[in-house]
CSV table of C-alpha atoms in Angstrom, one decimal:
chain,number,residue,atom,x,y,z
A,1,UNK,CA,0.0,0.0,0.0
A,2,UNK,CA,1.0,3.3,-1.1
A,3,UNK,CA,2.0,6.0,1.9
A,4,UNK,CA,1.5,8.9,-0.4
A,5,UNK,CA,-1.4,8.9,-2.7
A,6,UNK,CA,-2.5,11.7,-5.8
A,7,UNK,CA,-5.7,12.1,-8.0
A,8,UNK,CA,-4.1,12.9,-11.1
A,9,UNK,CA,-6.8,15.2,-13.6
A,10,UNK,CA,-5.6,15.5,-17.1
A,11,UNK,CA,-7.3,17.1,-20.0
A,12,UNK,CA,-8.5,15.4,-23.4
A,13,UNK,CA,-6.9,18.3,-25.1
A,14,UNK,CA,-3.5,16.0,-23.2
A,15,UNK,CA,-3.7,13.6,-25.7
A,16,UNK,CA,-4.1,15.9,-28.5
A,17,UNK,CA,-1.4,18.9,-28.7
A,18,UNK,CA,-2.0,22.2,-30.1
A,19,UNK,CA,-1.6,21.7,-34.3
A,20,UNK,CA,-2.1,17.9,-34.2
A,21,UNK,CA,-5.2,16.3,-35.9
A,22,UNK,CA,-6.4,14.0,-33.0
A,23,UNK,CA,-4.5,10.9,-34.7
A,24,UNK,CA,-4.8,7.8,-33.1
A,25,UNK,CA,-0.8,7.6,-33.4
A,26,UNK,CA,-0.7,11.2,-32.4
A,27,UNK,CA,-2.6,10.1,-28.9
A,28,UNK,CA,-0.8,7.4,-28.6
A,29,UNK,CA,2.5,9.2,-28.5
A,30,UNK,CA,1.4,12.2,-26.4
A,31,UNK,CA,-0.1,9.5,-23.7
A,32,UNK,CA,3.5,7.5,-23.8
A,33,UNK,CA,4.5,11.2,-22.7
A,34,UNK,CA,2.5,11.6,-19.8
A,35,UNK,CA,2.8,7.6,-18.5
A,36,UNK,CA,6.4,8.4,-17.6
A,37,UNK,CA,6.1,11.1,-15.5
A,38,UNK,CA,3.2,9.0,-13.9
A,39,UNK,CA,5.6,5.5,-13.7
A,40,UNK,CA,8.4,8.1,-12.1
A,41,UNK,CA,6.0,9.2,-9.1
A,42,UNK,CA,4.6,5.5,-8.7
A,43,UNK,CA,8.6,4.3,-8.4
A,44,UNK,CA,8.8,7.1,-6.1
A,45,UNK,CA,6.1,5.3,-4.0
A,46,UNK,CA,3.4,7.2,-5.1
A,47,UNK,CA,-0.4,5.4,-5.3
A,48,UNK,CA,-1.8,7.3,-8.5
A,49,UNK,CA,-5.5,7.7,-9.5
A,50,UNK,CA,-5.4,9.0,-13.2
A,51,UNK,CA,-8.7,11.0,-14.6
A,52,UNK,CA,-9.0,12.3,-18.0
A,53,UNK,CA,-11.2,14.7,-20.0
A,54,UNK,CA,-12.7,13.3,-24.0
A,55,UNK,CA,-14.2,17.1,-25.2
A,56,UNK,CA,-11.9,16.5,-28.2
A,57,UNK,CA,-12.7,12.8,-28.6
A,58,UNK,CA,-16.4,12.7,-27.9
A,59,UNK,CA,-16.9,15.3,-30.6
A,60,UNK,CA,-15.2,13.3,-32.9
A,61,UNK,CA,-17.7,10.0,-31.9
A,62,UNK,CA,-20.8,12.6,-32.6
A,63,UNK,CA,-19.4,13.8,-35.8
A,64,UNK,CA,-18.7,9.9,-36.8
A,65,UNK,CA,-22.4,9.5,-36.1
A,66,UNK,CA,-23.4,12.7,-37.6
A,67,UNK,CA,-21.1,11.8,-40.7
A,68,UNK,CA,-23.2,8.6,-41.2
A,69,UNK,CA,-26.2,10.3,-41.8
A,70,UNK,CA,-29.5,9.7,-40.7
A,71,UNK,CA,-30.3,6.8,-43.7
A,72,UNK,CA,-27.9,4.1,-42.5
A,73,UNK,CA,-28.5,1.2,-41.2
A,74,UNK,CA,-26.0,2.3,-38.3
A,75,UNK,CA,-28.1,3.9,-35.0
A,76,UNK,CA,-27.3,6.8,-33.2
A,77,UNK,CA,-25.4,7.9,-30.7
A,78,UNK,CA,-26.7,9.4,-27.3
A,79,UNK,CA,-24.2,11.8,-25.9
A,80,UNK,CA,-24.4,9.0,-23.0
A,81,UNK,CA,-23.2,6.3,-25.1
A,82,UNK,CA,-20.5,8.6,-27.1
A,83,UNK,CA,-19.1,9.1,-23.2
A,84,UNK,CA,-19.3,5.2,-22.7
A,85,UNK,CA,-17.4,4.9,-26.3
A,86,UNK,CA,-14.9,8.0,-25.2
A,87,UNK,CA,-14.0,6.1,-22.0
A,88,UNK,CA,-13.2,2.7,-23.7
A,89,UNK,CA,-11.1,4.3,-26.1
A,90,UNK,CA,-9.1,7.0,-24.0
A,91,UNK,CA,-9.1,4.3,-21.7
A,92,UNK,CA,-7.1,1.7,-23.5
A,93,UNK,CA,-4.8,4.2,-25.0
A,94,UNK,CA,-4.1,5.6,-21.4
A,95,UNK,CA,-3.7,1.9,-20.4
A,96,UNK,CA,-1.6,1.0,-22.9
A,97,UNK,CA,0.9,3.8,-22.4
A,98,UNK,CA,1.1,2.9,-18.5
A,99,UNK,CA,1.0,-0.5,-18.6
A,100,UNK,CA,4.4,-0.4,-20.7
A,101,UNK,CA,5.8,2.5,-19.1
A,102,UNK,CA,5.3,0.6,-15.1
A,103,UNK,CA,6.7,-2.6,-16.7
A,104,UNK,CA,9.5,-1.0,-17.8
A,105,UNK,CA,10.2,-0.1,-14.4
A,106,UNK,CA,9.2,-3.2,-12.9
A,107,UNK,CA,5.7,-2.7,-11.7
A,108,UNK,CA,4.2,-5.3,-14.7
A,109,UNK,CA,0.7,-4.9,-14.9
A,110,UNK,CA,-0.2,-2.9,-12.3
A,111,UNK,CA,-3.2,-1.0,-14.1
A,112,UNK,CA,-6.8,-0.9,-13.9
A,113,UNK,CA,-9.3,0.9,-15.8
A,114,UNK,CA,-13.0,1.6,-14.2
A,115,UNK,CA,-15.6,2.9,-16.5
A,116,UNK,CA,-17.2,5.4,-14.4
A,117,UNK,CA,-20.8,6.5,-13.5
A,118,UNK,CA,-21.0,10.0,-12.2
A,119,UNK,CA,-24.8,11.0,-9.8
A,120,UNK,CA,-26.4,14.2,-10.6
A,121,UNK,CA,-29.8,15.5,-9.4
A,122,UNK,CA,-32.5,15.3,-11.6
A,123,UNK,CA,-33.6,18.8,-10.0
A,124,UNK,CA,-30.0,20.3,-11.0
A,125,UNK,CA,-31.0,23.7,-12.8
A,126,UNK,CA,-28.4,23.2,-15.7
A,127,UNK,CA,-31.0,20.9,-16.9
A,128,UNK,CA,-33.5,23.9,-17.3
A,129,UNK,CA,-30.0,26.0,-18.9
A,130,UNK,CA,-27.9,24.2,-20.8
A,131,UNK,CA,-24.6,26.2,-21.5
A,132,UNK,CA,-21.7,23.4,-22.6
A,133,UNK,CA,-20.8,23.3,-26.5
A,134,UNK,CA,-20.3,19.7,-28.0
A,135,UNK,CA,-20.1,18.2,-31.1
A,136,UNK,CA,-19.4,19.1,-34.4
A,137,UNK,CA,-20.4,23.0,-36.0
A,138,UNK,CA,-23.4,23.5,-38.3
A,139,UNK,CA,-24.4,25.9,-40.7
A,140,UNK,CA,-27.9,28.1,-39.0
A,141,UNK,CA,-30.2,26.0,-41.6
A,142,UNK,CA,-28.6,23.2,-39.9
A,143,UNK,CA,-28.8,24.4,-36.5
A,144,UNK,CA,-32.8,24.8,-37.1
A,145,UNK,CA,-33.7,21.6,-38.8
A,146,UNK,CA,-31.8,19.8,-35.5
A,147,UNK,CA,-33.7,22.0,-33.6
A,148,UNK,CA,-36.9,21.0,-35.1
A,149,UNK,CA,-36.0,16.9,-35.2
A,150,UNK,CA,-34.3,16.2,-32.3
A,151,UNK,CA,-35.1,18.6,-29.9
A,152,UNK,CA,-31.6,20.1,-29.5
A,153,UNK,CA,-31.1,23.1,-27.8
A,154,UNK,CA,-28.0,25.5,-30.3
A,155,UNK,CA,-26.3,28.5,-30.0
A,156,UNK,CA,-24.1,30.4,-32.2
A,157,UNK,CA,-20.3,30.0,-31.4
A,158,UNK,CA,-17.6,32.7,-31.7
A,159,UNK,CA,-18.7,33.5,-35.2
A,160,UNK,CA,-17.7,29.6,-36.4
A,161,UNK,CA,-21.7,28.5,-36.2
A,162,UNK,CA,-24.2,27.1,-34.6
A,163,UNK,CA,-23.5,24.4,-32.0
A,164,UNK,CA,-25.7,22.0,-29.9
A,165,UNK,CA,-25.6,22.9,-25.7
A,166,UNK,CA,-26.5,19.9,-23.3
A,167,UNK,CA,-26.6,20.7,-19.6
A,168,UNK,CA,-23.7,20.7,-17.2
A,169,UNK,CA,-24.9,19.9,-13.8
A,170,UNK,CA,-22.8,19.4,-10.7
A,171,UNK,CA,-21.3,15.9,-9.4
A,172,UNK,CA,-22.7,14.3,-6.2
A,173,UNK,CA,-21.3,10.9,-6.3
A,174,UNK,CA,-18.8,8.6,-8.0
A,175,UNK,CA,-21.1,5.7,-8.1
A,176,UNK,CA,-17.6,3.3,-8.7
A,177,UNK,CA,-15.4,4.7,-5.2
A,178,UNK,CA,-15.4,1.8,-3.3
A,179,UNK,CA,-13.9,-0.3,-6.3
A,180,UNK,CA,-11.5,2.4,-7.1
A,181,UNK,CA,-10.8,2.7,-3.5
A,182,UNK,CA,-10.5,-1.6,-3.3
A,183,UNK,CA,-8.0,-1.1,-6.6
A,184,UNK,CA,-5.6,1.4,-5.5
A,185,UNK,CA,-5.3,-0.3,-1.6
A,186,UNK,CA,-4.2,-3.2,-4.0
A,187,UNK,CA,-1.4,-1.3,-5.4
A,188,UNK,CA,-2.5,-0.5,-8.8
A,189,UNK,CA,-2.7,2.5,-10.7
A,190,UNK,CA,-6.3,3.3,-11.9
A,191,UNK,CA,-7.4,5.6,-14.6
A,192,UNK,CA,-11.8,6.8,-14.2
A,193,UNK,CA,-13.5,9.2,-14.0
A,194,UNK,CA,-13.3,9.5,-18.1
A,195,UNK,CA,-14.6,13.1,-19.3
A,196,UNK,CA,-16.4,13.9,-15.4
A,197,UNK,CA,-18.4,10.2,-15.4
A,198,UNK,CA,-21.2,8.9,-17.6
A,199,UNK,CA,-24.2,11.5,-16.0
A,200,UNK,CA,-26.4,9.7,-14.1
A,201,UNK,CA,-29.2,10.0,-12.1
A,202,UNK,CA,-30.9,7.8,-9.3
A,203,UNK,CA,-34.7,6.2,-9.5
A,204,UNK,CA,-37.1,4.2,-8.1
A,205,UNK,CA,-35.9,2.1,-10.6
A,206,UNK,CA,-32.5,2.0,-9.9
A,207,UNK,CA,-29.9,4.5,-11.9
A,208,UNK,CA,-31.0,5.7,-15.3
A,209,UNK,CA,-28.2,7.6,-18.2
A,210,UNK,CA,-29.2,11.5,-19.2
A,211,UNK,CA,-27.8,13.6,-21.7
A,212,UNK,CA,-25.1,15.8,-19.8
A,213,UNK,CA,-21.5,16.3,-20.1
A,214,UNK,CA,-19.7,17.2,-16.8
A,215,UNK,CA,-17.0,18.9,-15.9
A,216,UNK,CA,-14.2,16.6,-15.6
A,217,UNK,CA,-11.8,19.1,-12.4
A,218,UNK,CA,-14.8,18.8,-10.2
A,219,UNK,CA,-15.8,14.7,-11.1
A,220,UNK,CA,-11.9,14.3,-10.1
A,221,UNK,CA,-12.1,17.0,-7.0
A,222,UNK,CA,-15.3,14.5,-5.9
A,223,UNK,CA,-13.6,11.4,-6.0
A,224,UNK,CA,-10.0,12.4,-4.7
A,225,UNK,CA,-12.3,13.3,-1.7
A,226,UNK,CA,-14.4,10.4,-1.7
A,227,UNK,CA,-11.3,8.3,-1.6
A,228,UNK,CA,-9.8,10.6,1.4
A,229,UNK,CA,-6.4,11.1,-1.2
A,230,UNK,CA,-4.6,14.2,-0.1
A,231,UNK,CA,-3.1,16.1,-2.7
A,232,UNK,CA,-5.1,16.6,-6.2
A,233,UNK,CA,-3.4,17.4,-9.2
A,234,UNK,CA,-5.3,19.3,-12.0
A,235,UNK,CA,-3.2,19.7,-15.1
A,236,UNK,CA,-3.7,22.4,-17.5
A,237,UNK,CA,-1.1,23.9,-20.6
A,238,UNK,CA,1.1,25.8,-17.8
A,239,UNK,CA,3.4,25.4,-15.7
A,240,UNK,CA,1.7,27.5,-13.0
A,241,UNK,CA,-1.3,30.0,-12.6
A,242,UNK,CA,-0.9,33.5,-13.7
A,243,UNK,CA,-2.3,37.0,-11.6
A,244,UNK,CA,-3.0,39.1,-15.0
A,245,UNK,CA,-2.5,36.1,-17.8
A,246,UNK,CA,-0.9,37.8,-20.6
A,247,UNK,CA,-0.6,41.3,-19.3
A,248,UNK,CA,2.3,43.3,-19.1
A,249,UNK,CA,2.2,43.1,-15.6
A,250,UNK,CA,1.6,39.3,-15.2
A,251,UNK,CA,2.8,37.6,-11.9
A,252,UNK,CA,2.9,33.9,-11.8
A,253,UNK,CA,1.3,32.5,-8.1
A,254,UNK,CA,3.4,29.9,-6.6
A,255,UNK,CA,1.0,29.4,-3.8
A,256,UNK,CA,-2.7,30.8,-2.9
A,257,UNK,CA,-5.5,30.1,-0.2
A,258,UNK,CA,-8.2,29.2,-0.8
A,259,UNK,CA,-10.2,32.7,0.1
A,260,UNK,CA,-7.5,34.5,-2.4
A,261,UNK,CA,-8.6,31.9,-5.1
A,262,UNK,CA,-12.3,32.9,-4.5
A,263,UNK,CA,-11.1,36.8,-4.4
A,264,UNK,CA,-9.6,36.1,-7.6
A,265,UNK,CA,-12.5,34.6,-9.0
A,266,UNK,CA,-14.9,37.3,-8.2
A,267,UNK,CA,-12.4,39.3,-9.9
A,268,UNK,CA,-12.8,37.5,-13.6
A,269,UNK,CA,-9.2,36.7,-13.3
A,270,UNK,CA,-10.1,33.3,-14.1
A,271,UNK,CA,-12.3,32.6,-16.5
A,272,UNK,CA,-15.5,30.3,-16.8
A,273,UNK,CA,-13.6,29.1,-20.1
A,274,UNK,CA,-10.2,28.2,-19.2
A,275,UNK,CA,-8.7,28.1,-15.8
A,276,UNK,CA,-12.1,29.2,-13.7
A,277,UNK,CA,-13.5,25.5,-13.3
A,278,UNK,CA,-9.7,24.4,-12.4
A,279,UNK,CA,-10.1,27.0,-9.1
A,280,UNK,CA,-13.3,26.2,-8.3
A,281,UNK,CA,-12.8,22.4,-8.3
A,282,UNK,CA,-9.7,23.3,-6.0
A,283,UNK,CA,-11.9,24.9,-3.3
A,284,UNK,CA,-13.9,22.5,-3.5
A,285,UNK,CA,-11.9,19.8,-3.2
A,286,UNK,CA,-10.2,21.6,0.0
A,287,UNK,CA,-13.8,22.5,1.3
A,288,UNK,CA,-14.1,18.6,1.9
A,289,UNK,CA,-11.0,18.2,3.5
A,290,UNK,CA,-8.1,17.7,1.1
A,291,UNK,CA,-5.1,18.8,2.0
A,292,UNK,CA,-3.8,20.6,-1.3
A,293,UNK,CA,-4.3,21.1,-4.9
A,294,UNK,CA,-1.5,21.5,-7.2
A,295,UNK,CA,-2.5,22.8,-11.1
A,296,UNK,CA,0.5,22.8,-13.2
A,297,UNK,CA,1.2,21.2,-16.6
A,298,UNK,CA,1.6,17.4,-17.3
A,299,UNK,CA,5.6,17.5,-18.4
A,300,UNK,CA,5.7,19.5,-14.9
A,301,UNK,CA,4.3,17.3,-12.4
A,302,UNK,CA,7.5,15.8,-10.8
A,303,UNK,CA,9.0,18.9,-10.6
A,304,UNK,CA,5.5,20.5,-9.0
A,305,UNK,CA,5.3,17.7,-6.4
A,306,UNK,CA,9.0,17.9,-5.7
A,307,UNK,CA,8.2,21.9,-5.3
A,308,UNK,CA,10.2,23.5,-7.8
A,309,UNK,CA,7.3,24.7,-9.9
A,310,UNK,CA,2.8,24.6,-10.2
A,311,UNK,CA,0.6,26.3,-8.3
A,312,UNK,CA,-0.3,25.4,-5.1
A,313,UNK,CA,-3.9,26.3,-3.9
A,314,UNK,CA,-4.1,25.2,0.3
A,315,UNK,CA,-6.7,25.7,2.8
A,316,UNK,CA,-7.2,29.1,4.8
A,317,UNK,CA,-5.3,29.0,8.0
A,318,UNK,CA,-7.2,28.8,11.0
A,319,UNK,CA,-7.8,31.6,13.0
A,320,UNK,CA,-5.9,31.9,15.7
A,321,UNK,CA,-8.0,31.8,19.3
A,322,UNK,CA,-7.4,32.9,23.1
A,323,UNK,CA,-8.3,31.6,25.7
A,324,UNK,CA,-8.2,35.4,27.5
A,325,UNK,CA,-11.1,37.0,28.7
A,326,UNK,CA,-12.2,40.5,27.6
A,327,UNK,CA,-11.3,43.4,30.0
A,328,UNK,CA,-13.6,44.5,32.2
A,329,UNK,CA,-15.3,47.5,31.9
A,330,UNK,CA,-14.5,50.3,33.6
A,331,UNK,CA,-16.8,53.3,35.3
């Protein structure tokens, strides 16, 4: 059993660089990348849960379905199944990579993926609002007629077209923790959580799939404190998180509480599209009573755990108390 213990959070953009296509060689290779710096922290002693992000993939399994066209004898997809599909296939690429990378350091076959189920409420009101873009672009006559068939909700996005929205609602429970949990007192390296968990929610009936997408940082801030891991590692493309991204007078934070994180959040310094879910699955993850959360890139994280670089994001301190009594008042 593992003394120190991480929830690792990468994207799906991980797997597929800036400029690349989305090759299955190209993921391949870019997952090779990341299992060593994962096999170096497990030789280190490390016990590593691994969860990733599909945006990039599971629009490429819609657009394979769109592609197909509505006249072949080929069903379908569900944005649930596309995230079952997203998790098979990230899966056994991720596997792959680590299985190899472990053996080659003497930890053979020490991996386990779990195909993961993620709780939401029924109730959640991103069901009434959906706001998260998937899938492939279409042209506004396009957008309608999916409007008018399928019932899909589509905005207009940044001037490239129209694309369909599905609701985003908030994590309540990793229905698999216990055999995560079972795997990783075992000694192996699991990889779930795939693109937040395949949304579901509970029944009379038992549990029952809905069309959502969520957001992977707080499915991985849920289940590192679910499994009671200490440190949670959210990787994102740098090294650490910047006070003024960009600006001249930019200022890179080595370290920040978790009420500066919030004051910088009700600032707009971090924004709802790049590194604002990252902070808010930090405080949450600390509201639950994890120790620390670390954001810094993938080719980073030996070097972040080992200090010399990422963002740390800790717990407020405690306020101090006294025990003294206040003076007495005088006449």
């Amino acid at each position: 059993m593992n003394a120190q213990r991480a929830v690792v959070a990468i994207g799906g953009n991980a797997l597929i660089l800036d400029g690349q296509t989305g090759t299955i060689a190209e993921q391949y290779a870019n997952a090779e990348e990341m299992a060593g710096h994962i096999a170096t922290l497990v030789d280190r002693g490390w016990g590593v849960v691994l969860t990733h992000g599909n945006g990039p993939q599971v629009g490429f399994i819609l657009l394979r379905s769109e592609l197909v066209g509505e006249r072949a004898p080929v069903p379908q997809l569900s944005l649930e199944m596309s995230s079952a599909d997203s998790q098979g296939g990230i899966g056994h690429i991720l596997a792959m990579a680590l299985l190899n990378a472990l053996a080659a350091r003497g930890h053979a076959d020490r991996v386990a993926y779990v195909l993961t189920h993620t709780v939401v409420d029924a109730e959640d009101p991103a069901f009434a609002s959906p706001t998260k873009p998937i899938g492939p672009f279409y042209t506004a006559g396009q957008a309608a007629t999916k409007r008018r068939r399928n019932g899909w909700e589509m905005i207009e996005d940044s001037g490239r077209g129209y694309r369909r929205v599905v609701p985003s609602p908030k994590p309540l429970r990793i229905v698999e923790s216990a055999q995560i949990r079972s795997l990783v007192d075992a000694g192996f390296v699991v990889v779930a959580v795939g693109g937040g968990g395949i949304p579901v929610i509970e029944t009379a009936d038992g549990y029952r799939g809905v069309e959502a997408v969520i957001d992977k940082d707080r499915a991985s801030a849920l289940l590192a404190a679910s499994l009671g891991v200490p440190l949670l590692v959210l990787s994102t493309g740098v090294e650490q998180v910047a006070w003024h991204f960009r600006k001249p007078d930019q200022r890179l934070l080595s370290s920040m509480t978790a009420g500066e994180a919030l004051g910088y959040l009700a600032d707009g310094e971090f924004p709802k599209g790049s590194m604002g879910p990252k902070i808010e699955a930090a405080v949450d993850f600390l509201a639950r009573g994890g120790s620390e959360v670390l954001i810094t890139t993938p080719a980073a994280l030996e070097r972040a755990i080992a200090g010399e670089t990422g963002t740390r994001v800790v717990p407020d301190p405690v306020a101090a108390t006294t025990s003294a009594l206040p003076a007495a008042a005088t006449t």
